[in-house]
Amino acid sequence: MSSEEAPLLVPAPAPVAEGCPGCAMERRKASSNGRIPYKELFFVGVTSLASSLPITCLFPFLYFMVRDFHIAKTEEDIGFYAGFLAASYMVGRGFSSVFWGILADRIGRKPVIAFSILCVVIFNTLFGLSTTYWMAIATRLVLGALNGLLAPIKAYCVEVCQPEHQALGLSIVNTAWALGLIVGPALGGYLSQPAEKYPRIFFKDSVFGRFPYLLPCLSVSVFATIVLIICEWLPETIHKHKVPEMDTRIIKALPSEKGYWEAPRKKKSLLQNRAWISTMLPYCFFSLHDTAYSEILSLWAVSDRKYGGLSFSTEDIGQVLAMAGASLLVYQLIIYRWVHKTLGTVNSARIASAVSILVLATYPFMTYLSGVKLSFALHSAAMMRSALSITVNTGISLLQNNAVCQEQRGTANGIATTAMSFFKSIAPVGAGALFSWAQKRQDVAFLPGDQVVFMVLNLVQLLGLISIFEPFLVLPALPE
């Protein structure tokens, strides 16, 4: 049988256990006739957005928060402290993600998702009420530790989709992040420090005057409350009984990839699953790069030109990130499926990673531009780089989730999230320290100022690119 004639899914007996939500979901998928599960993917989108907004809302403005806390002794040290504040969320998430993944495999995806959204409502509001640097660190740390949504939501969006729609399902998580990049920086840029920006509406002695970053956080918490209510109608996907080996699937390989591969037939230790383990290295490298890039872009854009920056305002950098998020949303909904279908999971990730290196190499030269030329260059580069990053991350996530069976999917995503969170926690600290160091070497002959910063970012991206080639990446074995 040729590769074009092979079935997408090996026929398996339909699950029939009464009262089992996992069986009900399998029956619904079997009777869908290949239709996209729009309702379930809408739930995936809004819950992922509610989880991402606390990260994106004030991320570009941590520089100003640290400055307002008066903890940094010099202007150059602000980036260092901002890095630790950004890292606190990822540190908390890194310590708890495995637990939430295992719990999602035991009790179900829905309760873990709902609890995570509840924690967003509470601790994101407390973050906006922070009056000291250490209070802000503590609330971000606890929020990261109690927000266990990422592992179960990735497992969930794979489990509600037929194999041919799984790439779309996982891309919805990234699409929600794209929306977060639009809505989050906009909220942070326009609603932070309202007493200064809108003195006729918000007075300096009001609660929003005393807590200049409460209004955007409160807006996010209100949205999360609405999402928490919507979670009541979120269908469960986990099986409530012992499942026979019915999760075995033979997935049609995409063009440019030979043959067919299948998820493991037997539940075995994840440490023995070479295909899954091999995806961890690129996942961590690209996560490190993405977070370091976001931290450096914000610090670099708002810092003074005498330090090699662009002297952007909070509104300017918020607009750049919002435009990047808007273009990413269009890319995910319209272009990505064509790219994925044409190039395949692995090749699309490789090409996107290579092109991203070229795009990032243009950033240091933007300091020679001004006005419309600078705005156009930065907006174009940011939009292109965002699309390339999502292509890579969605491909890696698809490989991870299809390399394990359902009973291990939450745990596998939890371990991956822990590893990723560790790298994302050191990324802003390292990026902030690197940026502060670079600002002090503006007059050196070799790679002065921002040039050394973007060179280090490209080295990390290069390591990620190398890790998605054999022998580092092990594709699942072909059936006999």
Coordinates of N, CA and C in Angstrom, one line a residue, residues 6-109:
A6 N -2.6 4.8 2.6 CA -2.7 4.2 4.0 C -3.7 5.0 4.8
P7 N -4.4 4.3 5.7 CA -5.4 4.9 6.5 C -4.8 5.8 7.6
L8 N -5.5 6.8 8.0 CA -5.1 7.7 9.0 C -5.1 7.0 10.4
L9 N -6.1 6.1 10.6 CA -6.3 5.5 11.9 C -6.7 4.1 11.7
V10 N -6.0 3.2 12.4 CA -6.3 1.8 12.4 C -7.6 1.6 13.1
P11 N -8.6 0.9 12.4 CA -9.9 0.7 13.1 C -9.8 0.0 14.4
A12 N -10.5 0.5 15.4 CA -10.4 -0.1 16.7 C -11.8 -0.1 17.2
P13 N -12.1 -1.1 18.1 CA -13.5 -1.2 18.7 C -13.9 0.1 19.4
A14 N -15.0 0.6 19.2 CA -15.5 1.8 19.8 C -15.7 1.5 21.3
P15 N -15.2 2.4 22.2 CA -15.3 2.3 23.6 C -16.8 2.4 24.0
V16 N -17.2 1.5 24.9 CA -18.6 1.4 25.2 C -18.9 1.6 26.7
A17 N -17.9 1.8 27.6 CA -18.2 1.9 29.0 C -19.1 3.1 29.3
E18 N -20.2 2.8 30.0 CA -21.2 3.8 30.3 C -20.8 4.7 31.4
G19 N -21.0 6.0 31.2 CA -20.7 6.9 32.3 C -19.2 7.4 32.2
C20 N -18.5 6.9 31.3 CA -17.1 7.2 31.2 C -16.9 8.4 30.3
P21 N -16.4 9.6 30.7 CA -16.3 10.7 29.9 C -15.3 10.5 28.7
G22 N -14.3 9.7 29.0 CA -13.3 9.4 27.9 C -13.9 8.6 26.8
C23 N -14.8 7.7 27.1 CA -15.5 6.9 26.1 C -16.5 7.7 25.4
A24 N -17.1 8.6 26.1 CA -18.1 9.5 25.4 C -17.4 10.4 24.4
M25 N -16.2 10.9 24.8 CA -15.4 11.7 23.8 C -15.0 10.9 22.6
E26 N -14.6 9.6 22.8 CA -14.1 8.8 21.7 C -15.3 8.5 20.8
R27 N -16.5 8.3 21.3 CA -17.7 8.1 20.5 C -18.0 9.3 19.7
R28 N -17.9 10.5 20.4 CA -18.1 11.8 19.7 C -17.2 12.0 18.5
K29 N -15.9 11.6 18.7 CA -14.9 11.8 17.7 C -15.2 10.8 16.5
A30 N -15.6 9.6 16.9 CA -15.9 8.5 15.9 C -17.0 8.9 15.0
S31 N -18.0 9.7 15.5 CA -19.2 10.0 14.8 C -19.1 11.4 14.1
S32 N -17.9 12.0 14.3 CA -17.8 13.4 13.8 C -17.5 13.5 12.3
N33 N -17.2 12.3 11.6 CA -17.0 12.3 10.2 C -15.9 13.2 9.8
G34 N -14.8 13.4 10.6 CA -13.7 14.2 10.3 C -13.8 15.7 10.5
R35 N -15.0 16.1 11.1 CA -15.2 17.5 11.3 C -14.3 18.0 12.5
I36 N -13.9 19.3 12.3 CA -13.1 19.9 13.4 C -13.9 20.2 14.6
P37 N -13.4 19.8 15.8 CA -14.2 20.1 17.0 C -14.1 21.5 17.5
Y38 N -14.9 22.4 16.9 CA -14.8 23.8 17.1 C -15.1 24.2 18.6
K39 N -16.1 23.5 19.1 CA -16.5 23.9 20.5 C -15.4 23.6 21.5
E40 N -14.8 22.4 21.4 CA -13.8 22.0 22.3 C -12.5 22.9 22.1
L41 N -12.2 23.2 20.9 CA -11.0 24.0 20.6 C -11.3 25.5 21.1
F42 N -12.5 25.9 21.1 CA -12.8 27.2 21.7 C -12.5 27.2 23.1
F43 N -12.9 26.1 23.8 CA -12.6 26.0 25.3 C -11.1 26.1 25.5
V44 N -10.3 25.3 24.6 CA -8.9 25.3 24.7 C -8.3 26.7 24.5
G45 N -8.9 27.5 23.6 CA -8.4 28.8 23.3 C -8.6 29.8 24.4
V46 N -9.8 29.8 25.0 CA -10.1 30.8 26.0 C -9.4 30.5 27.3
T47 N -9.3 29.2 27.7 CA -8.6 28.9 28.9 C -7.1 29.1 28.8
S48 N -6.5 28.8 27.6 CA -5.1 29.1 27.4 C -4.9 30.6 27.4
L49 N -5.8 31.4 26.8 CA -5.7 32.9 26.9 C -5.7 33.4 28.3
A50 N -6.6 32.9 29.1 CA -6.7 33.3 30.5 C -5.5 33.0 31.3
S51 N -4.8 31.9 30.9 CA -3.6 31.5 31.6 C -2.4 32.3 31.1
S52 N -2.4 32.8 29.8 CA -1.3 33.5 29.3 C -1.3 35.0 29.6
L53 N -2.4 35.6 29.8 CA -2.5 37.0 30.0 C -1.7 37.5 31.3
P54 N -1.8 36.7 32.4 CA -0.9 37.2 33.5 C 0.5 37.3 33.2
I55 N 1.0 36.5 32.2 CA 2.4 36.5 31.8 C 2.7 37.7 30.9
T56 N 1.8 37.8 29.9 CA 2.1 38.8 28.8 C 1.7 40.2 29.2
C57 N 0.7 40.4 30.2 CA 0.1 41.7 30.5 C 1.2 42.7 30.9
L58 N 2.0 42.4 31.9 CA 3.0 43.3 32.4 C 4.4 42.9 32.1
F59 N 4.6 41.9 31.3 CA 6.0 41.4 31.0 C 6.8 42.5 30.3
P60 N 6.3 43.3 29.3 CA 7.1 44.3 28.8 C 7.4 45.5 29.7
F61 N 6.7 45.6 30.8 CA 6.8 46.7 31.7 C 7.4 46.4 33.0
L62 N 8.0 45.2 33.2 CA 8.6 44.9 34.4 C 9.8 45.8 34.7
Y63 N 10.4 46.3 33.7 CA 11.5 47.3 33.8 C 11.0 48.5 34.6
F64 N 9.8 49.0 34.3 CA 9.3 50.2 35.0 C 8.8 49.8 36.4
M65 N 8.3 48.6 36.5 CA 7.8 48.2 37.9 C 9.0 48.2 38.8
V66 N 10.1 47.6 38.4 CA 11.3 47.5 39.2 C 11.8 48.9 39.5
R67 N 11.8 49.8 38.5 CA 12.2 51.2 38.8 C 11.3 51.9 39.8
D68 N 10.0 51.6 39.8 CA 9.1 52.2 40.8 C 9.3 51.6 42.2
F69 N 9.8 50.4 42.3 CA 10.1 49.8 43.6 C 11.4 50.3 44.2
H70 N 12.2 51.0 43.5 CA 13.4 51.7 44.0 C 14.4 50.7 44.6
I71 N 14.5 49.5 44.0 CA 15.4 48.5 44.6 C 16.7 48.5 43.9
A72 N 16.7 48.9 42.6 CA 18.0 49.0 41.8 C 18.7 50.3 42.1
K73 N 20.0 50.2 42.4 CA 20.8 51.4 42.7 C 21.2 52.2 41.5
T74 N 21.4 51.5 40.4 CA 21.7 52.3 39.2 C 20.8 51.9 38.0
E75 N 20.7 52.7 37.0 CA 19.9 52.4 35.8 C 20.3 51.1 35.2
E76 N 21.6 50.8 35.1 CA 22.0 49.5 34.5 C 21.6 48.3 35.3
D77 N 21.3 48.4 36.6 CA 20.9 47.2 37.4 C 19.4 46.9 37.3
I78 N 18.6 47.8 36.7 CA 17.2 47.5 36.6 C 16.9 46.2 35.8
G79 N 17.6 46.0 34.7 CA 17.4 44.8 33.9 C 17.7 43.6 34.7
F80 N 18.7 43.6 35.6 CA 19.0 42.4 36.4 C 17.9 42.1 37.3
Y81 N 17.3 43.0 38.0 CA 16.2 42.8 38.9 C 15.0 42.4 38.2
A82 N 14.7 43.0 37.0 CA 13.6 42.7 36.2 C 13.6 41.3 35.7
G83 N 14.8 40.8 35.5 CA 15.0 39.4 35.1 C 14.6 38.4 36.2
F84 N 14.9 38.7 37.4 CA 14.5 37.8 38.5 C 13.0 37.9 38.7
L85 N 12.4 39.1 38.5 CA 10.9 39.2 38.7 C 10.2 38.4 37.6
A86 N 10.7 38.4 36.4 CA 10.1 37.7 35.3 C 10.3 36.2 35.5
A87 N 11.5 35.8 36.1 CA 11.8 34.4 36.2 C 10.9 33.7 37.3
S88 N 10.4 34.5 38.3 CA 9.8 33.9 39.4 C 8.6 33.1 39.0
Y89 N 7.8 33.5 38.0 CA 6.7 32.7 37.6 C 7.1 31.3 37.1
M90 N 8.1 31.3 36.2 CA 8.6 30.1 35.7 C 9.2 29.2 36.7
V91 N 9.9 29.7 37.7 CA 10.4 28.9 38.8 C 9.3 28.2 39.5
G92 N 8.2 28.9 39.8 CA 7.1 28.3 40.5 C 6.5 27.2 39.6
R93 N 6.3 27.5 38.4 CA 5.7 26.5 37.5 C 6.6 25.3 37.3
G94 N 7.9 25.5 37.3 CA 8.8 24.4 37.1 C 8.8 23.4 38.2
F95 N 8.6 23.9 39.5 CA 8.5 23.0 40.6 C 7.3 22.2 40.7
S96 N 6.2 22.6 40.1 CA 4.9 22.0 40.3 C 4.3 21.3 39.1
S97 N 4.9 21.5 37.9 CA 4.2 21.0 36.6 C 4.1 19.5 36.6
V98 N 5.1 18.8 37.1 CA 5.0 17.3 37.1 C 3.8 16.8 37.9
F99 N 3.7 17.5 39.1 CA 2.6 17.1 40.0 C 1.2 17.3 39.3
W100 N 1.1 18.5 38.6 CA -0.2 18.8 38.0 C -0.4 17.9 36.8
G101 N 0.6 17.5 36.1 CA 0.5 16.5 35.0 C 0.0 15.2 35.5
I102 N 0.6 14.7 36.6 CA 0.2 13.4 37.1 C -1.2 13.4 37.7
L103 N -1.5 14.5 38.3 CA -2.9 14.7 38.9 C -3.9 14.7 37.7
A104 N -3.6 15.4 36.6 CA -4.5 15.4 35.5 C -4.7 14.0 34.9
D105 N -3.7 13.1 34.9 CA -3.8 11.8 34.5 C -4.7 10.9 35.5
R106 N -4.7 11.3 36.7 CA -5.4 10.6 37.8 C -6.9 11.0 37.9
I107 N -7.1 12.3 38.0 CA -8.5 12.8 38.3 C -9.1 13.4 37.1
G108 N -8.4 13.7 36.1 CA -9.0 14.3 34.9 C -8.4 15.6 34.5
R109 N -8.6 16.0 33.3 CA -8.1 17.3 32.8 C -8.9 18.5 33.3

